[in-house]
C-alpha cells in the first residue's frame, strides 16, 4: 500500500473537545468504552499538536522520534477500538497516522544511520565521506518533514478524526463498561505477539521480516497495556518491562537492518561506490551479530 498518498484533511465545523483537565483523570472499570477512548486519546492528541507546532524550528532527533511514537500510539488505540469504530474509519485514520509517522521518522532514520557510520569510521577512515553525506541527507529529511507536516493540517485532521470517533462511540457504546472489552483486545494483541514470535523462532528464510513483525506486535501490546492498565485486572508492570527489554534488543537489530536498507537504496553522488560498499559490509557484519541475540529474545517469549 502506498502510504505517501494524500488523504484530505478537512477542517470540521464542530471541534473535538480537548479538556486538558481530564487528561490526567484516572480511569475505572465502570468507565464507558466511549468516554475511555476520549480520555486515552486526548493526551496523545495534545502531544502531537504541540510537537507539530514546534516542528518548524525543531531539529532535535528525539523530538522527531517522539512524534513518530505518538502517531504509533494513536494507531494502536484505533486498532483497539476498531470493533466499534468500524473497519473503514479505522483504516483511513490508521493510514494517515502511519504516513505522518514515516515522514516524522525520516530525520530519526538518518540520525541512526549516521551514528552507525561514525562507529564504522573508527575501523575505516574512508567512511568519513559517507558520514558527511549522511549529515546532508539528514538535513534534507528535516526540510521534508517540515514541509509535509503542517501543524494546522495535522490539527484539522486530528480534530476531524477524533470528533468522528467520539460521535460513533457515543452512539453505540456510551453505556458499556470498558473492562471486559479492554481485556479482550489485550488478549488478542497477546495472541498476535505469541503467534508471530513462534513463527520467527522456527523460521529461517525471511527471518528479518519475521523479527520486524514481532517488534511491531510487541509495541502494540505494550501500548495497549499502558493505555488499559488502570482498568484491567492483574499486574502488568512486569509484562511491560519484559516487552520493553525485548523491544530494545529488537530495536537495536532493526536500526542496523533499516540503516543498511536506507544506505543501499540511497544515491550518494559525491561518495565513491567502494566506500558505500565498505559501509554496507560493516553493517552486514553487525547485523549478523545482532540477529542471534534478537532471535534468542524472541524464542524466549515464544515459549
PDB file of N, CA and C in Angstrom, residues 189-291:
ATOM      1  N   UNK A 189      -4.127  -8.969  21.215  1.00  0.00           N
ATOM      2  CA  UNK A 189      -2.776  -8.481  20.919  1.00  0.00           C
ATOM      3  C   UNK A 189      -1.725  -9.459  21.436  1.00  0.00           C
ATOM      4  N   UNK A 190      -1.994 -10.081  22.593  1.00  0.00           N
ATOM      5  CA  UNK A 190      -1.070 -11.075  23.137  1.00  0.00           C
ATOM      6  C   UNK A 190      -0.981 -12.301  22.229  1.00  0.00           C
ATOM      7  N   UNK A 191      -2.115 -12.744  21.723  1.00  0.00           N
ATOM      8  CA  UNK A 191      -2.115 -13.897  20.825  1.00  0.00           C
ATOM      9  C   UNK A 191      -1.356 -13.599  19.535  1.00  0.00           C
ATOM     10  N   UNK A 192      -1.523 -12.381  19.031  1.00  0.00           N
ATOM     11  CA  UNK A 192      -0.804 -11.993  17.813  1.00  0.00           C
ATOM     12  C   UNK A 192       0.699 -12.005  18.051  1.00  0.00           C
ATOM     13  N   UNK A 193       1.123 -11.472  19.185  1.00  0.00           N
ATOM     14  CA  UNK A 193       2.550 -11.458  19.507  1.00  0.00           C
ATOM     15  C   UNK A 193       3.079 -12.879  19.654  1.00  0.00           C
ATOM     16  N   UNK A 194       2.340 -13.732  20.335  1.00  0.00           N
ATOM     17  CA  UNK A 194       2.778 -15.116  20.526  1.00  0.00           C
ATOM     18  C   UNK A 194       2.882 -15.853  19.181  1.00  0.00           C
ATOM     19  N   UNK A 195       1.892 -15.643  18.333  1.00  0.00           N
ATOM     20  CA  UNK A 195       1.892 -16.288  17.025  1.00  0.00           C
ATOM     21  C   UNK A 195       3.082 -15.843  16.181  1.00  0.00           C
ATOM     22  N   UNK A 196       3.340 -14.540  16.171  1.00  0.00           N
ATOM     23  CA  UNK A 196       4.458 -14.022  15.373  1.00  0.00           C
ATOM     24  C   UNK A 196       5.799 -14.433  15.966  1.00  0.00           C
ATOM     25  N   UNK A 197       5.856 -14.518  17.287  1.00  0.00           N
ATOM     26  CA  UNK A 197       7.105 -14.932  17.933  1.00  0.00           C
ATOM     27  C   UNK A 197       7.430 -16.376  17.599  1.00  0.00           C
ATOM     28  N   UNK A 198       6.425 -17.227  17.629  1.00  0.00           N
ATOM     29  CA  UNK A 198       6.652 -18.636  17.299  1.00  0.00           C
ATOM     30  C   UNK A 198       7.045 -18.808  15.842  1.00  0.00           C
ATOM     31  N   UNK A 199       6.422 -18.022  14.973  1.00  0.00           N
ATOM     32  CA  UNK A 199       6.783 -18.087  13.549  1.00  0.00           C
ATOM     33  C   UNK A 199       8.226 -17.659  13.348  1.00  0.00           C
ATOM     34  N   UNK A 200       8.631 -16.585  14.019  1.00  0.00           N
ATOM     35  CA  UNK A 200      10.006 -16.102  13.880  1.00  0.00           C
ATOM     36  C   UNK A 200      10.993 -17.090  14.484  1.00  0.00           C
ATOM     37  N   UNK A 201      10.616 -17.733  15.595  1.00  0.00           N
ATOM     38  CA  UNK A 201      11.520 -18.661  16.284  1.00  0.00           C
ATOM     39  C   UNK A 201      11.838 -19.887  15.436  1.00  0.00           C
ATOM     40  N   UNK A 202      10.902 -20.301  14.603  1.00  0.00           N
ATOM     41  CA  UNK A 202      11.132 -21.503  13.801  1.00  0.00           C
ATOM     42  C   UNK A 202      11.447 -21.198  12.335  1.00  0.00           C
ATOM     43  N   UNK A 203      11.526 -19.917  11.994  1.00  0.00           N
ATOM     44  CA  UNK A 203      11.758 -19.554  10.590  1.00  0.00           C
ATOM     45  C   UNK A 203      13.241 -19.470  10.272  1.00  0.00           C
ATOM     46  N   UNK A 204      13.531 -19.631   9.024  1.00  0.00           N
ATOM     47  CA  UNK A 204      14.888 -19.456   8.505  1.00  0.00           C
ATOM     48  C   UNK A 204      14.861 -18.428   7.385  1.00  0.00           C
ATOM     49  N   UNK A 205      14.119 -18.733   6.323  1.00  0.00           N
ATOM     50  CA  UNK A 205      14.005 -17.779   5.218  1.00  0.00           C
ATOM     51  C   UNK A 205      13.143 -16.595   5.665  1.00  0.00           C
ATOM     52  N   UNK A 206      13.555 -15.401   5.261  1.00  0.00           N
ATOM     53  CA  UNK A 206      12.799 -14.207   5.599  1.00  0.00           C
ATOM     54  C   UNK A 206      12.800 -13.877   7.078  1.00  0.00           C
ATOM     55  N   UNK A 207      13.863 -14.287   7.759  1.00  0.00           N
ATOM     56  CA  UNK A 207      13.913 -14.153   9.214  1.00  0.00           C
ATOM     57  C   UNK A 207      13.836 -12.692   9.662  1.00  0.00           C
ATOM     58  N   UNK A 208      14.486 -11.799   8.941  1.00  0.00           N
ATOM     59  CA  UNK A 208      14.478 -10.387   9.321  1.00  0.00           C
ATOM     60  C   UNK A 208      13.064  -9.831   9.334  1.00  0.00           C
ATOM     61  N   UNK A 209      12.303 -10.156   8.320  1.00  0.00           N
ATOM     62  CA  UNK A 209      10.928  -9.668   8.248  1.00  0.00           C
ATOM     63  C   UNK A 209      10.095 -10.205   9.403  1.00  0.00           C
ATOM     64  N   UNK A 210      10.316 -11.456   9.763  1.00  0.00           N
ATOM     65  CA  UNK A 210       9.580 -12.038  10.881  1.00  0.00           C
ATOM     66  C   UNK A 210       9.931 -11.358  12.203  1.00  0.00           C
ATOM     67  N   UNK A 211      11.190 -11.024  12.393  1.00  0.00           N
ATOM     68  CA  UNK A 211      11.597 -10.305  13.600  1.00  0.00           C
ATOM     69  C   UNK A 211      10.956  -8.918  13.641  1.00  0.00           C
ATOM     70  N   UNK A 212      10.858  -8.293  12.496  1.00  0.00           N
ATOM     71  CA  UNK A 212      10.216  -6.977  12.430  1.00  0.00           C
ATOM     72  C   UNK A 212       8.738  -7.088  12.791  1.00  0.00           C
ATOM     73  N   UNK A 213       8.082  -8.160  12.350  1.00  0.00           N
ATOM     74  CA  UNK A 213       6.676  -8.374  12.699  1.00  0.00           C
ATOM     75  C   UNK A 213       6.502  -8.565  14.204  1.00  0.00           C
ATOM     76  N   UNK A 214       7.446  -9.267  14.820  1.00  0.00           N
ATOM     77  CA  UNK A 214       7.403  -9.449  16.271  1.00  0.00           C
ATOM     78  C   UNK A 214       7.542  -8.098  16.968  1.00  0.00           C
ATOM     79  N   UNK A 215       8.464  -7.302  16.474  1.00  0.00           N
ATOM     80  CA  UNK A 215       8.693  -5.979  17.068  1.00  0.00           C
ATOM     81  C   UNK A 215       7.430  -5.121  17.011  1.00  0.00           C
ATOM     82  N   UNK A 216       6.741  -5.124  15.888  1.00  0.00           N
ATOM     83  CA  UNK A 216       5.525  -4.325  15.738  1.00  0.00           C
ATOM     84  C   UNK A 216       4.418  -4.850  16.661  1.00  0.00           C
ATOM     85  N   UNK A 217       4.279  -6.173  16.732  1.00  0.00           N
ATOM     86  CA  UNK A 217       3.252  -6.746  17.603  1.00  0.00           C
ATOM     87  C   UNK A 217       3.549  -6.454  19.068  1.00  0.00           C
ATOM     88  N   UNK A 218       4.826  -6.476  19.438  1.00  0.00           N
ATOM     89  CA  UNK A 218       5.205  -6.175  20.810  1.00  0.00           C
ATOM     90  C   UNK A 218       4.914  -4.740  21.178  1.00  0.00           C
ATOM     91  N   UNK A 219       5.163  -3.839  20.240  1.00  0.00           N
ATOM     92  CA  UNK A 219       4.858  -2.428  20.505  1.00  0.00           C
ATOM     93  C   UNK A 219       3.373  -2.222  20.726  1.00  0.00           C
ATOM     94  N   UNK A 220       2.564  -2.839  19.865  1.00  0.00           N
ATOM     95  CA  UNK A 220       1.116  -2.676  20.001  1.00  0.00           C
ATOM     96  C   UNK A 220       0.658  -3.173  21.366  1.00  0.00           C
ATOM     97  N   UNK A 221       1.118  -4.346  21.784  1.00  0.00           N
ATOM     98  CA  UNK A 221       0.718  -4.886  23.075  1.00  0.00           C
ATOM     99  C   UNK A 221       1.161  -3.975  24.213  1.00  0.00           C
ATOM    100  N   UNK A 222       2.386  -3.500  24.139  1.00  0.00           N
ATOM    101  CA  UNK A 222       2.881  -2.623  25.212  1.00  0.00           C
ATOM    102  C   UNK A 222       2.058  -1.336  25.304  1.00  0.00           C
ATOM    103  N   UNK A 223       1.752  -0.731  24.164  1.00  0.00           N
ATOM    104  CA  UNK A 223       0.944   0.485  24.182  1.00  0.00           C
ATOM    105  C   UNK A 223      -0.437   0.213  24.780  1.00  0.00           C
ATOM    106  N   UNK A 224      -1.040  -0.928  24.414  1.00  0.00           N
ATOM    107  CA  UNK A 224      -2.373  -1.242  24.935  1.00  0.00           C
ATOM    108  C   UNK A 224      -2.331  -1.486  26.438  1.00  0.00           C
ATOM    109  N   UNK A 225      -1.300  -2.176  26.906  1.00  0.00           N
ATOM    110  CA  UNK A 225      -1.170  -2.388  28.349  1.00  0.00           C
ATOM    111  C   UNK A 225      -1.007  -1.058  29.081  1.00  0.00           C
ATOM    112  N   UNK A 226      -0.232  -0.164  28.507  1.00  0.00           N
ATOM    113  CA  UNK A 226      -0.047   1.152  29.124  1.00  0.00           C
ATOM    114  C   UNK A 226      -1.348   1.941  29.128  1.00  0.00           C
ATOM    115  N   UNK A 227      -2.109   1.839  28.039  1.00  0.00           N
ATOM    116  CA  UNK A 227      -3.392   2.532  27.964  1.00  0.00           C
ATOM    117  C   UNK A 227      -4.389   1.963  28.981  1.00  0.00           C
ATOM    118  N   UNK A 228      -4.551   0.631  28.980  1.00  0.00           N
ATOM    119  CA  UNK A 228      -5.648  -0.012  29.709  1.00  0.00           C
ATOM    120  C   UNK A 228      -5.281  -0.508  31.103  1.00  0.00           C
ATOM    121  N   UNK A 229      -4.042  -0.352  31.502  1.00  0.00           N
ATOM    122  CA  UNK A 229      -3.618  -0.877  32.795  1.00  0.00           C
ATOM    123  C   UNK A 229      -4.511  -0.447  33.961  1.00  0.00           C
ATOM    124  N   UNK A 230      -5.015   0.791  33.994  1.00  0.00           N
ATOM    125  CA  UNK A 230      -5.861   1.184  35.135  1.00  0.00           C
ATOM    126  C   UNK A 230      -7.196   0.452  35.211  1.00  0.00           C
ATOM    127  N   UNK A 231      -7.636  -0.185  34.106  1.00  0.00           N
ATOM    128  CA  UNK A 231      -8.994  -0.743  34.120  1.00  0.00           C
ATOM    129  C   UNK A 231      -9.043  -2.257  33.966  1.00  0.00           C
ATOM    130  N   UNK A 232      -7.913  -2.909  33.741  1.00  0.00           N
ATOM    131  CA  UNK A 232      -7.924  -4.368  33.612  1.00  0.00           C
ATOM    132  C   UNK A 232      -7.257  -4.991  34.833  1.00  0.00           C
ATOM    133  N   UNK A 233      -7.758  -6.157  35.210  1.00  0.00           N
ATOM    134  CA  UNK A 233      -7.223  -6.828  36.387  1.00  0.00           C
ATOM    135  C   UNK A 233      -5.825  -7.369  36.125  1.00  0.00           C
ATOM    136  N   UNK A 234      -5.066  -7.527  37.198  1.00  0.00           N
ATOM    137  CA  UNK A 234      -3.745  -8.133  37.074  1.00  0.00           C
ATOM    138  C   UNK A 234      -2.640  -7.094  37.068  1.00  0.00           C
ATOM    139  N   UNK A 235      -1.482  -7.547  37.476  1.00  0.00           N
ATOM    140  CA  UNK A 235      -0.300  -6.692  37.472  1.00  0.00           C
ATOM    141  C   UNK A 235       0.422  -6.845  36.138  1.00  0.00           C
ATOM    142  N   UNK A 236       0.534  -5.764  35.420  1.00  0.00           N
ATOM    143  CA  UNK A 236       1.130  -5.826  34.091  1.00  0.00           C
ATOM    144  C   UNK A 236       2.457  -5.069  34.001  1.00  0.00           C
ATOM    145  N   UNK A 237       2.911  -4.527  35.117  1.00  0.00           N
ATOM    146  CA  UNK A 237       4.177  -3.807  35.109  1.00  0.00           C
ATOM    147  C   UNK A 237       5.319  -4.712  34.648  1.00  0.00           C
ATOM    148  N   UNK A 238       5.323  -5.957  35.145  1.00  0.00           N
ATOM    149  CA  UNK A 238       6.387  -6.892  34.775  1.00  0.00           C
ATOM    150  C   UNK A 238       6.344  -7.193  33.279  1.00  0.00           C
ATOM    151  N   UNK A 239       5.133  -7.406  32.748  1.00  0.00           N
ATOM    152  CA  UNK A 239       5.000  -7.679  31.320  1.00  0.00           C
ATOM    153  C   UNK A 239       5.491  -6.500  30.497  1.00  0.00           C
ATOM    154  N   UNK A 240       5.141  -5.297  30.919  1.00  0.00           N
ATOM    155  CA  UNK A 240       5.583  -4.100  30.194  1.00  0.00           C
ATOM    156  C   UNK A 240       7.101  -4.002  30.212  1.00  0.00           C
ATOM    157  N   UNK A 241       7.706  -4.290  31.373  1.00  0.00           N
ATOM    158  CA  UNK A 241       9.170  -4.236  31.475  1.00  0.00           C
ATOM    159  C   UNK A 241       9.817  -5.285  30.570  1.00  0.00           C
ATOM    160  N   UNK A 242       9.238  -6.502  30.560  1.00  0.00           N
ATOM    161  CA  UNK A 242       9.785  -7.557  29.705  1.00  0.00           C
ATOM    162  C   UNK A 242       9.654  -7.185  28.233  1.00  0.00           C
ATOM    163  N   UNK A 243       8.507  -6.633  27.858  1.00  0.00           N
ATOM    164  CA  UNK A 243       8.312  -6.204  26.473  1.00  0.00           C
ATOM    165  C   UNK A 243       9.283  -5.097  26.104  1.00  0.00           C
ATOM    166  N   UNK A 244       9.507  -4.176  27.040  1.00  0.00           N
ATOM    167  CA  UNK A 244      10.433  -3.078  26.781  1.00  0.00           C
ATOM    168  C   UNK A 244      11.842  -3.605  26.542  1.00  0.00           C
ATOM    169  N   UNK A 245      12.252  -4.612  27.325  1.00  0.00           N
ATOM    170  CA  UNK A 245      13.585  -5.188  27.162  1.00  0.00           C
ATOM    171  C   UNK A 245      13.719  -5.894  25.819  1.00  0.00           C
ATOM    172  N   UNK A 246      12.694  -6.656  25.449  1.00  0.00           N
ATOM    173  CA  UNK A 246      12.720  -7.335  24.152  1.00  0.00           C
ATOM    174  C   UNK A 246      12.727  -6.314  23.017  1.00  0.00           C
ATOM    175  N   UNK A 247      11.909  -5.272  23.181  1.00  0.00           N
ATOM    176  CA  UNK A 247      11.847  -4.235  22.153  1.00  0.00           C
ATOM    177  C   UNK A 247      13.192  -3.531  21.975  1.00  0.00           C
ATOM    178  N   UNK A 248      13.921  -3.375  23.069  1.00  0.00           N
ATOM    179  CA  UNK A 248      15.222  -2.732  22.984  1.00  0.00           C
ATOM    180  C   UNK A 248      16.179  -3.566  22.124  1.00  0.00           C
ATOM    181  N   UNK A 249      16.199  -4.878  22.363  1.00  0.00           N
ATOM    182  CA  UNK A 249      17.068  -5.763  21.577  1.00  0.00           C
ATOM    183  C   UNK A 249      16.642  -5.795  20.116  1.00  0.00           C
ATOM    184  N   UNK A 250      15.330  -5.945  19.886  1.00  0.00           N
ATOM    185  CA  UNK A 250      14.835  -5.958  18.517  1.00  0.00           C
ATOM    186  C   UNK A 250      15.039  -4.607  17.841  1.00  0.00           C
ATOM    187  N   UNK A 251      14.933  -3.537  18.621  1.00  0.00           N
ATOM    188  CA  UNK A 251      15.131  -2.202  18.060  1.00  0.00           C
ATOM    189  C   UNK A 251      16.561  -1.977  17.607  1.00  0.00           C
ATOM    190  N   UNK A 252      17.517  -2.470  18.392  1.00  0.00           N
ATOM    191  CA  UNK A 252      18.928  -2.327  18.017  1.00  0.00           C
ATOM    192  C   UNK A 252      19.227  -3.097  16.735  1.00  0.00           C
ATOM    193  N   UNK A 253      18.643  -4.291  16.620  1.00  0.00           N
ATOM    194  CA  UNK A 253      18.805  -5.054  15.386  1.00  0.00           C
ATOM    195  C   UNK A 253      18.135  -4.340  14.221  1.00  0.00           C
ATOM    196  N   UNK A 254      16.925  -3.838  14.466  1.00  0.00           N
ATOM    197  CA  UNK A 254      16.188  -3.158  13.402  1.00  0.00           C
ATOM    198  C   UNK A 254      16.905  -1.898  12.931  1.00  0.00           C
ATOM    199  N   UNK A 255      17.544  -1.178  13.853  1.00  0.00           N
ATOM    200  CA  UNK A 255      18.283   0.033  13.476  1.00  0.00           C
ATOM    201  C   UNK A 255      19.363  -0.292  12.445  1.00  0.00           C
ATOM    202  N   UNK A 256      20.070  -1.392  12.670  1.00  0.00           N
ATOM    203  CA  UNK A 256      21.139  -1.791  11.753  1.00  0.00           C
ATOM    204  C   UNK A 256      20.552  -2.234  10.417  1.00  0.00           C
ATOM    205  N   UNK A 257      19.522  -3.096  10.477  1.00  0.00           N
ATOM    206  CA  UNK A 257      18.908  -3.593   9.246  1.00  0.00           C
ATOM    207  C   UNK A 257      18.294  -2.451   8.436  1.00  0.00           C
ATOM    208  N   UNK A 258      17.602  -1.532   9.131  1.00  0.00           N
ATOM    209  CA  UNK A 258      16.965  -0.410   8.434  1.00  0.00           C
ATOM    210  C   UNK A 258      18.005   0.546   7.857  1.00  0.00           C
ATOM    211  N   UNK A 259      19.106   0.756   8.579  1.00  0.00           N
ATOM    212  CA  UNK A 259      20.170   1.640   8.078  1.00  0.00           C
ATOM    213  C   UNK A 259      20.833   1.039   6.849  1.00  0.00           C
ATOM    214  N   UNK A 260      21.021  -0.268   6.869  1.00  0.00           N
ATOM    215  CA  UNK A 260      21.591  -0.937   5.705  1.00  0.00           C
ATOM    216  C   UNK A 260      20.693  -0.742   4.481  1.00  0.00           C
ATOM    217  N   UNK A 261      19.399  -0.929   4.665  1.00  0.00           N
ATOM    218  CA  UNK A 261      18.450  -0.745   3.569  1.00  0.00           C
ATOM    219  C   UNK A 261      18.421   0.705   3.112  1.00  0.00           C
ATOM    220  N   UNK A 262      18.453   1.635   4.060  1.00  0.00           N
ATOM    221  CA  UNK A 262      18.420   3.059   3.742  1.00  0.00           C
ATOM    222  C   UNK A 262      19.614   3.460   2.884  1.00  0.00           C
ATOM    223  N   UNK A 263      20.792   3.026   3.296  1.00  0.00           N
ATOM    224  CA  UNK A 263      22.013   3.382   2.557  1.00  0.00           C
ATOM    225  C   UNK A 263      22.044   2.687   1.198  1.00  0.00           C
ATOM    226  N   UNK A 264      21.615   1.452   1.167  1.00  0.00           N
ATOM    227  CA  UNK A 264      21.619   0.697  -0.094  1.00  0.00           C
ATOM    228  C   UNK A 264      20.675   1.331  -1.119  1.00  0.00           C
ATOM    229  N   UNK A 265      19.591   1.915  -0.664  1.00  0.00           N
ATOM    230  CA  UNK A 265      18.582   2.474  -1.566  1.00  0.00           C
ATOM    231  C   UNK A 265      18.737   3.964  -1.820  1.00  0.00           C
ATOM    232  N   UNK A 266      19.843   4.561  -1.327  1.00  0.00           N
ATOM    233  CA  UNK A 266      20.068   5.994  -1.484  1.00  0.00           C
ATOM    234  C   UNK A 266      21.245   6.233  -2.433  1.00  0.00           C
ATOM    235  N   UNK A 267      21.115   7.263  -3.268  1.00  0.00           N
ATOM    236  CA  UNK A 267      22.206   7.639  -4.171  1.00  0.00           C
ATOM    237  C   UNK A 267      23.102   8.663  -3.478  1.00  0.00           C
ATOM    238  N   UNK A 268      24.406   8.401  -3.498  1.00  0.00           N
ATOM    239  CA  UNK A 268      25.391   9.315  -2.921  1.00  0.00           C
ATOM    240  C   UNK A 268      26.341   9.734  -4.049  1.00  0.00           C
ATOM    241  N   UNK A 269      26.040  10.840  -4.710  1.00  0.00           N
ATOM    242  CA  UNK A 269      26.795  11.258  -5.896  1.00  0.00           C
ATOM    243  C   UNK A 269      28.245  11.588  -5.593  1.00  0.00           C
ATOM    244  N   UNK A 270      28.509  12.079  -4.378  1.00  0.00           N
ATOM    245  CA  UNK A 270      29.854  12.537  -4.044  1.00  0.00           C
ATOM    246  C   UNK A 270      30.666  11.487  -3.285  1.00  0.00           C
ATOM    247  N   UNK A 271      30.107  10.310  -3.124  1.00  0.00           N
ATOM    248  CA  UNK A 271      30.796   9.266  -2.354  1.00  0.00           C
ATOM    249  C   UNK A 271      31.152   8.114  -3.284  1.00  0.00           C
ATOM    250  N   UNK A 272      32.430   7.718  -3.320  1.00  0.00           N
ATOM    251  CA  UNK A 272      32.835   6.595  -4.173  1.00  0.00           C
ATOM    252  C   UNK A 272      32.050   5.329  -3.834  1.00  0.00           C
ATOM    253  N   UNK A 273      31.774   4.541  -4.863  1.00  0.00           N
ATOM    254  CA  UNK A 273      30.989   3.324  -4.676  1.00  0.00           C
ATOM    255  C   UNK A 273      31.654   2.351  -3.714  1.00  0.00           C
ATOM    256  N   UNK A 274      32.985   2.300  -3.723  1.00  0.00           N
ATOM    257  CA  UNK A 274      33.666   1.349  -2.838  1.00  0.00           C
ATOM    258  C   UNK A 274      33.524   1.737  -1.373  1.00  0.00           C
ATOM    259  N   UNK A 275      33.400   3.041  -1.099  1.00  0.00           N
ATOM    260  CA  UNK A 275      33.202   3.494   0.276  1.00  0.00           C
ATOM    261  C   UNK A 275      31.811   3.081   0.761  1.00  0.00           C
ATOM    262  N   UNK A 276      30.824   3.261  -0.104  1.00  0.00           N
ATOM    263  CA  UNK A 276      29.470   2.831   0.245  1.00  0.00           C
ATOM    264  C   UNK A 276      29.447   1.327   0.488  1.00  0.00           C
ATOM    265  N   UNK A 277      30.135   0.587  -0.354  1.00  0.00           N
ATOM    266  CA  UNK A 277      30.166  -0.860  -0.218  1.00  0.00           C
ATOM    267  C   UNK A 277      30.833  -1.280   1.086  1.00  0.00           C
ATOM    268  N   UNK A 278      31.907  -0.594   1.476  1.00  0.00           N
ATOM    269  CA  UNK A 278      32.570  -0.901   2.746  1.00  0.00           C
ATOM    270  C   UNK A 278      31.607  -0.707   3.922  1.00  0.00           C
ATOM    271  N   UNK A 279      30.833   0.359   3.862  1.00  0.00           N
ATOM    272  CA  UNK A 279      29.885   0.619   4.954  1.00  0.00           C
ATOM    273  C   UNK A 279      28.804  -0.455   4.998  1.00  0.00           C
ATOM    274  N   UNK A 280      28.356  -0.892   3.832  1.00  0.00           N
ATOM    275  CA  UNK A 280      27.336  -1.938   3.780  1.00  0.00           C
ATOM    276  C   UNK A 280      27.871  -3.261   4.317  1.00  0.00           C
ATOM    277  N   UNK A 281      29.120  -3.554   4.010  1.00  0.00           N
ATOM    278  CA  UNK A 281      29.729  -4.778   4.520  1.00  0.00           C
ATOM    279  C   UNK A 281      29.847  -4.724   6.041  1.00  0.00           C
ATOM    280  N   UNK A 282      30.222  -3.563   6.562  1.00  0.00           N
ATOM    281  CA  UNK A 282      30.327  -3.404   8.008  1.00  0.00           C
ATOM    282  C   UNK A 282      28.953  -3.580   8.669  1.00  0.00           C
ATOM    283  N   UNK A 283      27.928  -2.961   8.083  1.00  0.00           N
ATOM    284  CA  UNK A 283      26.574  -3.092   8.624  1.00  0.00           C
ATOM    285  C   UNK A 283      26.087  -4.540   8.567  1.00  0.00           C
ATOM    286  N   UNK A 284      26.437  -5.244   7.506  1.00  0.00           N
ATOM    287  CA  UNK A 284      26.042  -6.640   7.376  1.00  0.00           C
ATOM    288  C   UNK A 284      26.666  -7.490   8.477  1.00  0.00           C
ATOM    289  N   UNK A 285      27.931  -7.228   8.777  1.00  0.00           N
ATOM    290  CA  UNK A 285      28.593  -7.975   9.857  1.00  0.00           C
ATOM    291  C   UNK A 285      27.935  -7.683  11.204  1.00  0.00           C
ATOM    292  N   UNK A 286      27.644  -6.420  11.449  1.00  0.00           N
ATOM    293  CA  UNK A 286      26.982  -6.043  12.698  1.00  0.00           C
ATOM    294  C   UNK A 286      25.600  -6.680  12.798  1.00  0.00           C
ATOM    295  N   UNK A 287      24.904  -6.709  11.677  1.00  0.00           N
ATOM    296  CA  UNK A 287      23.561  -7.290  11.667  1.00  0.00           C
ATOM    297  C   UNK A 287      23.604  -8.780  11.986  1.00  0.00           C
ATOM    298  N   UNK A 288      24.573  -9.474  11.448  1.00  0.00           N
ATOM    299  CA  UNK A 288      24.708 -10.906  11.714  1.00  0.00           C
ATOM    300  C   UNK A 288      24.967 -11.175  13.194  1.00  0.00           C
ATOM    301  N   UNK A 289      25.719 -10.280  13.828  1.00  0.00           N
ATOM    302  CA  UNK A 289      25.989 -10.442  15.255  1.00  0.00           C
ATOM    303  C   UNK A 289      24.733 -10.188  16.093  1.00  0.00           C
ATOM    304  N   UNK A 290      23.957  -9.210  15.669  1.00  0.00           N
ATOM    305  CA  UNK A 290      22.768  -8.825  16.437  1.00  0.00           C
ATOM    306  C   UNK A 290      21.614  -9.793  16.245  1.00  0.00           C
ATOM    307  N   UNK A 291      21.544 -10.432  15.094  1.00  0.00           N
ATOM    308  CA  UNK A 291      20.369 -11.249  14.804  1.00  0.00           C
ATOM    309  C   UNK A 291      20.287 -12.459  15.729  1.00  0.00           C
TER     310      UNK A 291
END
